[in-house]
PDB file of C-alpha atoms in Angstrom:
ATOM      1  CA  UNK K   1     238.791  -4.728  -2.017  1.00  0.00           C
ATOM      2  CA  UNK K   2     238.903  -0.789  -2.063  1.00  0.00           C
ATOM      3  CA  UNK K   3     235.600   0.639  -2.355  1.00  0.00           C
ATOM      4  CA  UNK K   4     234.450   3.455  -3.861  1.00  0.00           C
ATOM      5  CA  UNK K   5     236.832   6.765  -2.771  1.00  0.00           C
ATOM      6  CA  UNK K   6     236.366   9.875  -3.234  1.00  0.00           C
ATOM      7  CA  UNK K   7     238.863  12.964  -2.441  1.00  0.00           C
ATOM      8  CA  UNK K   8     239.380  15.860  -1.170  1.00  0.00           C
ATOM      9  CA  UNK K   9     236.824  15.001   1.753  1.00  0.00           C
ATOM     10  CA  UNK K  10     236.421  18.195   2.361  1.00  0.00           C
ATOM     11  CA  UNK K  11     237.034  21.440  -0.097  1.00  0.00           C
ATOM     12  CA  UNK K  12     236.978  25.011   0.597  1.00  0.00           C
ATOM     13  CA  UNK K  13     236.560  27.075  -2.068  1.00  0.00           C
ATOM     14  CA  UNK K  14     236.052  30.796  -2.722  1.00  0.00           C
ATOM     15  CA  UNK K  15     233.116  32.472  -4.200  1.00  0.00           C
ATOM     16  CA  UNK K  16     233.798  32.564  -8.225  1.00  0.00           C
ATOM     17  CA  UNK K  17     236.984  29.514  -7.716  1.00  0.00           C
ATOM     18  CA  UNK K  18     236.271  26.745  -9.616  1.00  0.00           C
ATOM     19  CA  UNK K  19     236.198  23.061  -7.393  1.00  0.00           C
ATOM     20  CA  UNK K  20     236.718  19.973  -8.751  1.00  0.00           C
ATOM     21  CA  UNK K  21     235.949  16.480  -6.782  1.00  0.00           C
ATOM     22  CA  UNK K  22     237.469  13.091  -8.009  1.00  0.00           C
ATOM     23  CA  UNK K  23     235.863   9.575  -7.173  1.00  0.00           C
ATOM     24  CA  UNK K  24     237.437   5.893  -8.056  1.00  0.00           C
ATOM     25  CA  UNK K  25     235.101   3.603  -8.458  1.00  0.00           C
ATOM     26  CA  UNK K  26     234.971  -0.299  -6.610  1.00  0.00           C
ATOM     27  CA  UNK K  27     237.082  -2.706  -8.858  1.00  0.00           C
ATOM     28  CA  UNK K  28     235.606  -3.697 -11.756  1.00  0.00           C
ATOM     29  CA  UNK K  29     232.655  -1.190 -11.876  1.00  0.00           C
ATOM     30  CA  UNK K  30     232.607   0.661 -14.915  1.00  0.00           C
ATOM     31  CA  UNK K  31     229.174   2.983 -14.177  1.00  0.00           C
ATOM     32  CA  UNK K  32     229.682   5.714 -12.032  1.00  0.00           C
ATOM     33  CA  UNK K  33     226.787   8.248 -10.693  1.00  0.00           C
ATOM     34  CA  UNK K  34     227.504  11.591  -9.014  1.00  0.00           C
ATOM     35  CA  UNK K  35     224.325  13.005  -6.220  1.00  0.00           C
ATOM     36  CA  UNK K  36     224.392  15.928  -4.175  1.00  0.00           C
ATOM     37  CA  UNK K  37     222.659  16.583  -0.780  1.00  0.00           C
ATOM     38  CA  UNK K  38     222.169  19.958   0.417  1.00  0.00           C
ATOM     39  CA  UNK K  39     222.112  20.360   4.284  1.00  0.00           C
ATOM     40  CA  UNK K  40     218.745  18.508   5.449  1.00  0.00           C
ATOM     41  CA  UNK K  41     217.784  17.819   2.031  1.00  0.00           C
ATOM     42  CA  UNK K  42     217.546  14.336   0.265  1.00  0.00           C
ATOM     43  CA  UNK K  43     219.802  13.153  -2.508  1.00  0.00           C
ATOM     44  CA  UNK K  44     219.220  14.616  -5.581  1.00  0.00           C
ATOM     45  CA  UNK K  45     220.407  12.787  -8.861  1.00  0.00           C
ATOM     46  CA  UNK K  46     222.800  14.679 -10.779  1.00  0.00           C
ATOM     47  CA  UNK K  47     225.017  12.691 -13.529  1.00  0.00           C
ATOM     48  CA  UNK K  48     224.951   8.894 -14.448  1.00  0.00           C
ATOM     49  CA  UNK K  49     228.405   8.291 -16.321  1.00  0.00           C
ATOM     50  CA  UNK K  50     229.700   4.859 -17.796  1.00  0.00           C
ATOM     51  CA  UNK K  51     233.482   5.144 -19.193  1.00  0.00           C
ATOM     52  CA  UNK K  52     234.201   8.024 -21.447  1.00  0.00           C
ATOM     53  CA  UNK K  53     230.270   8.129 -21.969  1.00  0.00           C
ATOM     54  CA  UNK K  54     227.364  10.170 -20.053  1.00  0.00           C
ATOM     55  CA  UNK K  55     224.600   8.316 -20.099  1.00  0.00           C
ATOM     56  CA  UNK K  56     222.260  10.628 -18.120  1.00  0.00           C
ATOM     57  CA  UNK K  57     222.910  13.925 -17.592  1.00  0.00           C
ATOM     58  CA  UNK K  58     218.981  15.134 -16.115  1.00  0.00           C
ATOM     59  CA  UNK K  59     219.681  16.224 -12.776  1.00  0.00           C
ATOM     60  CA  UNK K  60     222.727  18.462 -13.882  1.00  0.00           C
ATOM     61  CA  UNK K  61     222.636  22.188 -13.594  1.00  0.00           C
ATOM     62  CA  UNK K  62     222.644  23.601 -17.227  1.00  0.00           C
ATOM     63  CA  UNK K  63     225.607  25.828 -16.323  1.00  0.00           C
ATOM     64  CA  UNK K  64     229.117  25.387 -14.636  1.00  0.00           C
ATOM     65  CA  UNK K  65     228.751  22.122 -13.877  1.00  0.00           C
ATOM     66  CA  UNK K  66     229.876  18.701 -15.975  1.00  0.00           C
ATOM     67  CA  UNK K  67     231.150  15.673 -15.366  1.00  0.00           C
ATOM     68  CA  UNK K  68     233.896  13.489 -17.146  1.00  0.00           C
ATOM     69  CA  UNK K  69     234.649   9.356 -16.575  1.00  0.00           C
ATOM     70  CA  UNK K  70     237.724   8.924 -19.306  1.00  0.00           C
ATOM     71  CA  UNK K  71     238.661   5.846 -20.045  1.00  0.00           C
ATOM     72  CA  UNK K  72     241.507   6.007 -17.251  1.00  0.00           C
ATOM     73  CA  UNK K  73     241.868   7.804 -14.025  1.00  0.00           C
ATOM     74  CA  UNK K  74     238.979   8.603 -11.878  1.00  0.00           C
ATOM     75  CA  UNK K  75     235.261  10.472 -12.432  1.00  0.00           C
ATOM     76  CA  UNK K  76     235.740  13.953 -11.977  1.00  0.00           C
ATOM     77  CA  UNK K  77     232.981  16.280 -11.361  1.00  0.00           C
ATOM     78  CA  UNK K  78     233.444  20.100 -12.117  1.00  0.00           C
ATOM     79  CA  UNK K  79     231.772  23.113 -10.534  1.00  0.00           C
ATOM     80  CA  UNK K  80     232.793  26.404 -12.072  1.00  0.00           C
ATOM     81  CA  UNK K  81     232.857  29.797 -10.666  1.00  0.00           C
ATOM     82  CA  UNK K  82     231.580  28.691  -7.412  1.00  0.00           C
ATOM     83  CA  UNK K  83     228.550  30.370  -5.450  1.00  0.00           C
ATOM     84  CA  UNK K  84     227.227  29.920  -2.090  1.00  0.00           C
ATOM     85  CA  UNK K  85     224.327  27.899  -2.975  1.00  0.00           C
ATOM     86  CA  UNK K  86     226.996  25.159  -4.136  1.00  0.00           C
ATOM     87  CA  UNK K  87     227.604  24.635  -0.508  1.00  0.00           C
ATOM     88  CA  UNK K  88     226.849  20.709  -0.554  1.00  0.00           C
ATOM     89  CA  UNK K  89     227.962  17.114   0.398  1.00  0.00           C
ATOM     90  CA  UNK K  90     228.396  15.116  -3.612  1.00  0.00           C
ATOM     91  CA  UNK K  91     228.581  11.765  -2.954  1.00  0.00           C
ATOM     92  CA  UNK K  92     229.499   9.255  -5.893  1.00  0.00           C
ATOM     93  CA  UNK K  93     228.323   5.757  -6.527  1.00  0.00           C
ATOM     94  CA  UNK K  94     229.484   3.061  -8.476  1.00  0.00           C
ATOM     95  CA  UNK K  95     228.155   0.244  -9.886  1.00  0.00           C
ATOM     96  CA  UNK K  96     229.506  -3.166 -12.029  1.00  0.00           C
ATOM     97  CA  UNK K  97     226.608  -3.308 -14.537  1.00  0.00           C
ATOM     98  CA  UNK K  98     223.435  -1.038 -15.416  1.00  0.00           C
ATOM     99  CA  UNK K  99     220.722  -3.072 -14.442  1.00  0.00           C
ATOM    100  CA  UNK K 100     220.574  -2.328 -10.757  1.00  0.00           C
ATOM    101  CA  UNK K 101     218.521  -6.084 -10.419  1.00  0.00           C
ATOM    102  CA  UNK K 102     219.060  -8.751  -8.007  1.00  0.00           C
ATOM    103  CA  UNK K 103     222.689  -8.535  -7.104  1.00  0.00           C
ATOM    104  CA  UNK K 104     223.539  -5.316  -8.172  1.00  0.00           C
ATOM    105  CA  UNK K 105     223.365  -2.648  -6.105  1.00  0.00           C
ATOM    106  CA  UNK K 106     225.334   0.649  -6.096  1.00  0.00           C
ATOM    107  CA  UNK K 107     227.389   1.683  -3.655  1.00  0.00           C
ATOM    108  CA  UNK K 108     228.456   5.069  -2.299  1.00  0.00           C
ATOM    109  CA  UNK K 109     231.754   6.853  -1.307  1.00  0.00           C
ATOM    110  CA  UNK K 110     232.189   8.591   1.353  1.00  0.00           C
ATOM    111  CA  UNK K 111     231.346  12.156   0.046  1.00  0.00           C
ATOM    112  CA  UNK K 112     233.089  14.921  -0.335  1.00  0.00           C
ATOM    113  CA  UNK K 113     232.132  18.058   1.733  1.00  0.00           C
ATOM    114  CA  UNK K 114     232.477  21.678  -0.323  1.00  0.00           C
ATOM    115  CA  UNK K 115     231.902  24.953   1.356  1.00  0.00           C
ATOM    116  CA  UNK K 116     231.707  28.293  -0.443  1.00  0.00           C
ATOM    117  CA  UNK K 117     232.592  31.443   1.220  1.00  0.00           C
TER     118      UNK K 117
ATOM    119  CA  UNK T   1     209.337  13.623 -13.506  1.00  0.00           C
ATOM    120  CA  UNK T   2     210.132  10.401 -11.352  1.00  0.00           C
ATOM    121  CA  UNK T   3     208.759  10.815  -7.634  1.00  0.00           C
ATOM    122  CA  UNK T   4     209.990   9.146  -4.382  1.00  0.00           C
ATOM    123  CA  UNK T   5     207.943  10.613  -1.592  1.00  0.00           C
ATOM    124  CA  UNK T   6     208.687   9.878   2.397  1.00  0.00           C
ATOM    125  CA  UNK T   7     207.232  11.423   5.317  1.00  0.00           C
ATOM    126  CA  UNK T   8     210.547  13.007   7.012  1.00  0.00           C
ATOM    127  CA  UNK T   9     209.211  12.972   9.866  1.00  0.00           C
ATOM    128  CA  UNK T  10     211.186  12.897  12.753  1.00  0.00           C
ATOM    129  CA  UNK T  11     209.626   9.115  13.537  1.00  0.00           C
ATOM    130  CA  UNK T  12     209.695   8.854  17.421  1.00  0.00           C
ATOM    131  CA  UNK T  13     209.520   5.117  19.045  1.00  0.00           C
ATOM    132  CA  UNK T  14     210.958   3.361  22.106  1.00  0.00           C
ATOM    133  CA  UNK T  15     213.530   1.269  22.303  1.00  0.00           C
ATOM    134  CA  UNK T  16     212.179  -2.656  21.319  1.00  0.00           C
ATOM    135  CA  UNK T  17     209.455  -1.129  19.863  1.00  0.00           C
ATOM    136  CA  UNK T  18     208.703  -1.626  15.899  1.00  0.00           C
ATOM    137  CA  UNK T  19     209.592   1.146  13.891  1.00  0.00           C
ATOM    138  CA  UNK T  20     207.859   1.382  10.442  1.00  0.00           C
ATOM    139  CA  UNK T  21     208.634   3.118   7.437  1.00  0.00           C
ATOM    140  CA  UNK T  22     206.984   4.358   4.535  1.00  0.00           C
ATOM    141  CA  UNK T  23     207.818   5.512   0.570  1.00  0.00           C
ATOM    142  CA  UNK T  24     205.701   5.394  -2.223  1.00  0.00           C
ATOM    143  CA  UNK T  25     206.985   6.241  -5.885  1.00  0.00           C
ATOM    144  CA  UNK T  26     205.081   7.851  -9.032  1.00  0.00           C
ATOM    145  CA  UNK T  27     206.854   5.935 -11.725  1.00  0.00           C
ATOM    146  CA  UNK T  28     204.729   2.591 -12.021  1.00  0.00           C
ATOM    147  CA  UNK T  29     207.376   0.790 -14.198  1.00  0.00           C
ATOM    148  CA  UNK T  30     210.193   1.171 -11.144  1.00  0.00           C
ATOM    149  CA  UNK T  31     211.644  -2.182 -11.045  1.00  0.00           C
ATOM    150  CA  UNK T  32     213.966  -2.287  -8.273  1.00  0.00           C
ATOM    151  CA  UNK T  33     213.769  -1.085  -4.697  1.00  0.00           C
ATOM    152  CA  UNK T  34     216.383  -0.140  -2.096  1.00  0.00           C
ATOM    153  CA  UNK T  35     216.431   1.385   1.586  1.00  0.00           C
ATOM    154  CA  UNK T  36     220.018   3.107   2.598  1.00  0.00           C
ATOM    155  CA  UNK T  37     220.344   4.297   6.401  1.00  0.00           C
ATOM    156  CA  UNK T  38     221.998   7.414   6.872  1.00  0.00           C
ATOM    157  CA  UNK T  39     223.887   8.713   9.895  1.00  0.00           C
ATOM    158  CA  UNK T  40     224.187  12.283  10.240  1.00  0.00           C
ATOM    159  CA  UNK T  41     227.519  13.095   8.262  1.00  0.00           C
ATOM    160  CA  UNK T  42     227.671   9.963   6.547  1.00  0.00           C
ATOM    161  CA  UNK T  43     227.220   8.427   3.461  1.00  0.00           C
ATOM    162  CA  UNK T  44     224.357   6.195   2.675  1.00  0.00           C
ATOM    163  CA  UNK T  45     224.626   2.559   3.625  1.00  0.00           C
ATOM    164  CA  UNK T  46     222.556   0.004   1.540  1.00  0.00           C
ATOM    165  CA  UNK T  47     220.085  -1.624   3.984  1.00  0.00           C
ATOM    166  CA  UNK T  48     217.662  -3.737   1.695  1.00  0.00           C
ATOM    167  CA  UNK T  49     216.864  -4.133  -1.552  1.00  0.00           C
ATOM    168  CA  UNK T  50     213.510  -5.407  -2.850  1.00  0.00           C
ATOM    169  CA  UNK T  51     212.463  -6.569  -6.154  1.00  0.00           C
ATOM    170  CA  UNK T  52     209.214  -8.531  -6.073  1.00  0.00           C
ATOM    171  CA  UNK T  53     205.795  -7.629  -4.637  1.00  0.00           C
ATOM    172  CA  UNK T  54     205.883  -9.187  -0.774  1.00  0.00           C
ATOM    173  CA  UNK T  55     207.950  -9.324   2.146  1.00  0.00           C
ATOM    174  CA  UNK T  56     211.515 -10.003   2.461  1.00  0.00           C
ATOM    175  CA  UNK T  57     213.202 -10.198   5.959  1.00  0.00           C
ATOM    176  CA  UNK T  58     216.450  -9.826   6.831  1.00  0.00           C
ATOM    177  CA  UNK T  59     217.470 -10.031  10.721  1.00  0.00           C
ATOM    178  CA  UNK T  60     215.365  -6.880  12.486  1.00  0.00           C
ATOM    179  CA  UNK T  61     214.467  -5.678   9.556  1.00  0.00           C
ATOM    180  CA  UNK T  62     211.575  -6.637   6.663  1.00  0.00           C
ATOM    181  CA  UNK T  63     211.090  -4.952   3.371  1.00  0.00           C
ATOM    182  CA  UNK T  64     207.631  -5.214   1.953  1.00  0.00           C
ATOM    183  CA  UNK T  65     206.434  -4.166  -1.261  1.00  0.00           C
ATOM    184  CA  UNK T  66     203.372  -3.333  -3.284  1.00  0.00           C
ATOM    185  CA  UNK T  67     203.756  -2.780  -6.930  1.00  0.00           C
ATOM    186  CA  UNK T  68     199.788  -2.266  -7.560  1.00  0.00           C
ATOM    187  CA  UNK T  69     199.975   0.004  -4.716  1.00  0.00           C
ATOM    188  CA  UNK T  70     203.293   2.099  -5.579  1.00  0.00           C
ATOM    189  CA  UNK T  71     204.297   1.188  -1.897  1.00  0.00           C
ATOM    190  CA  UNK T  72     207.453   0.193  -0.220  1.00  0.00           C
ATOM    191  CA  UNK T  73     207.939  -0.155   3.553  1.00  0.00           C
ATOM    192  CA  UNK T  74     210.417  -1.000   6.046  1.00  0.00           C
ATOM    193  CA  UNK T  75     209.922  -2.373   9.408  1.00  0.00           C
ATOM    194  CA  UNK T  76     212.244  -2.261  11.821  1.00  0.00           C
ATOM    195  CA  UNK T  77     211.568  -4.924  15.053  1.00  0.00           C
ATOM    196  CA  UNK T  78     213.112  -4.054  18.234  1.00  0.00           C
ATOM    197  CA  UNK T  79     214.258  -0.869  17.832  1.00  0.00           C
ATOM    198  CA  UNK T  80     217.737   0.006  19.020  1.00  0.00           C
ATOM    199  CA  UNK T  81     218.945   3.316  19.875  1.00  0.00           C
ATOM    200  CA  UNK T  82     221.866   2.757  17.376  1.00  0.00           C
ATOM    201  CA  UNK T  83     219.047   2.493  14.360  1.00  0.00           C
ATOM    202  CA  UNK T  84     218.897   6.169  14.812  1.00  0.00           C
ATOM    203  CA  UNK T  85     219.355   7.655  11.456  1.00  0.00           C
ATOM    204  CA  UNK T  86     217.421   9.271   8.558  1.00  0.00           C
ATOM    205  CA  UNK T  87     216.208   6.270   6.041  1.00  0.00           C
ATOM    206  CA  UNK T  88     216.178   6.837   2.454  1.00  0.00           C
ATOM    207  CA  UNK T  89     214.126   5.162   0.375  1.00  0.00           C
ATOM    208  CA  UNK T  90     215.751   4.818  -3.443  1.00  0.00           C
ATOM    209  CA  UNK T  91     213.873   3.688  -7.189  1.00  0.00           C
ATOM    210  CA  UNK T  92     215.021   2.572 -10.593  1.00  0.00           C
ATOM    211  CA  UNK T  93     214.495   0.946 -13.531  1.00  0.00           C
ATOM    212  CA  UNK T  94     216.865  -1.118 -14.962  1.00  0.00           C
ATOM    213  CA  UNK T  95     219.667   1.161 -16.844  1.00  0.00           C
ATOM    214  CA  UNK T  96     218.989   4.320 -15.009  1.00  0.00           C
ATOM    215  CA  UNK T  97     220.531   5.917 -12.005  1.00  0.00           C
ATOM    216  CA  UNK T  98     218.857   5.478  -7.966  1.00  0.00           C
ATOM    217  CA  UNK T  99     215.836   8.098  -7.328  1.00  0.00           C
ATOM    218  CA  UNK T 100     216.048   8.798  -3.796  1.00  0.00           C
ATOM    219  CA  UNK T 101     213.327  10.029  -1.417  1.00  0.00           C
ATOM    220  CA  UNK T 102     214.250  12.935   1.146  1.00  0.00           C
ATOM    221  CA  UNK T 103     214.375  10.375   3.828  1.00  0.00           C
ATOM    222  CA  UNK T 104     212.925   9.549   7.308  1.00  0.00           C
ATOM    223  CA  UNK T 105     214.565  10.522  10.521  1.00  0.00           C
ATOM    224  CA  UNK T 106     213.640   7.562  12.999  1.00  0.00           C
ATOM    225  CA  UNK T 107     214.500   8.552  16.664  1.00  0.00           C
ATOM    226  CA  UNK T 108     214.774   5.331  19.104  1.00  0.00           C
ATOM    227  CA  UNK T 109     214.910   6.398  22.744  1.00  0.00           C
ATOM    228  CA  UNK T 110     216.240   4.298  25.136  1.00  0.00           C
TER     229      UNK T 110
END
């Protein structure tokens, strides 16, 4: 059982380029949540997407970034003209039901690594 | 706003030695409770999760929590140098997304 992958690993993008990271969620989870960490920095909550729905969008910059989950294919997060401060590991999380109670957990991907010169 | 604080430390302790962790969260109706162990260019792995007020042990390690308090620990007995790592302590309520504190590095010298 696959779990939850994310690609490209790592991107390298140039200031003002736009970057876009993908992430397929574990079999049969159907909520999807996208966080960033900044170098020696927690995780910070960005987007909290079920299929073709956003269901909390609070931790997302106002501008150049969003976030789409259609209905198929993978969760794709979007960062448009790219600046240096974007510089960050996004990791994405899946999960099979909302309620994160006994039994449900979420569980991460592997990240994906974007550097802006 | 939601708030997960940790002390980031870093947590120094010898190796067999009892490590113990702290988080304490702002929201009082947070439901559910998780620690996730980080290695430095990794992705977080679930450790425990917690859900009721008490202890809950799982091999080395024991989650206790205090919903009166706003408190969550971890304890970590006999410390290996391999449970070096930054620990992340993580909050909900049911239907929203993980809150995550900035984490605790724990440093286990051998």
């Amino acid at each position: 059982n696959a779990g939850v992958m994310q690609n490209p690993r790592h991107l390298v993008r140039r200031r003002g380029q736009e970057a876009r990271l993908r992430c397929s969620p574990m079999k049969g989870h159907s909520h999807v949540y996208w966080y960033r960490q900044l170098p020696e920095e927690g995780l910070k909550f960005m987007v909290y997407l079920q299929k073709e729905n956003i269901i909390d969008e609070s931790g997302m910059p106002k501008e150049r970034f969003s976030a789409e989950f259609p209905k198929e294919g993978p969760s794709i997060l979007r960062i448009q003209q790219v600046v240096r401060g974007d510089s960050a590991a996004y990791f994405c999380a899946s999960s099979p039901y909302a309620a994160l109670t006994s039994g449900n957990t979420i569980y991460f991907g592997e990240g994906s690594w974007l550097t802006v010169v | 706003q939601k708030e997960v604080e940790q002390n980031s430390g870093p947590l120094s302790v010898p190796e067999g030695a009892i490590a113990s962790l702290n988080c304490t969260y702002s929201d009082r109706v947070s439901q559910s409770f998780f620690w996730y162990r980080q290695y430095s260019g990794k992705s977080p792995e679930l450790i425990m999760s917690i859900y009721s007020n008490g202890d809950k042990e799982d091999g080395r390690f024991t989650a206790q929590l205090n919903k009166a308090s706003q408190y969550v620990s971890l304890l970590i007995r006999d410390s290996q140098p391999s449970d070096s790592a930054t620990y992340l302590c993580a909050v909900n309520q049911a239907g929203t997304a993980l809150i995550f504190g900035k984490g605790t590095t724990l440093s286990v010298s051998s």
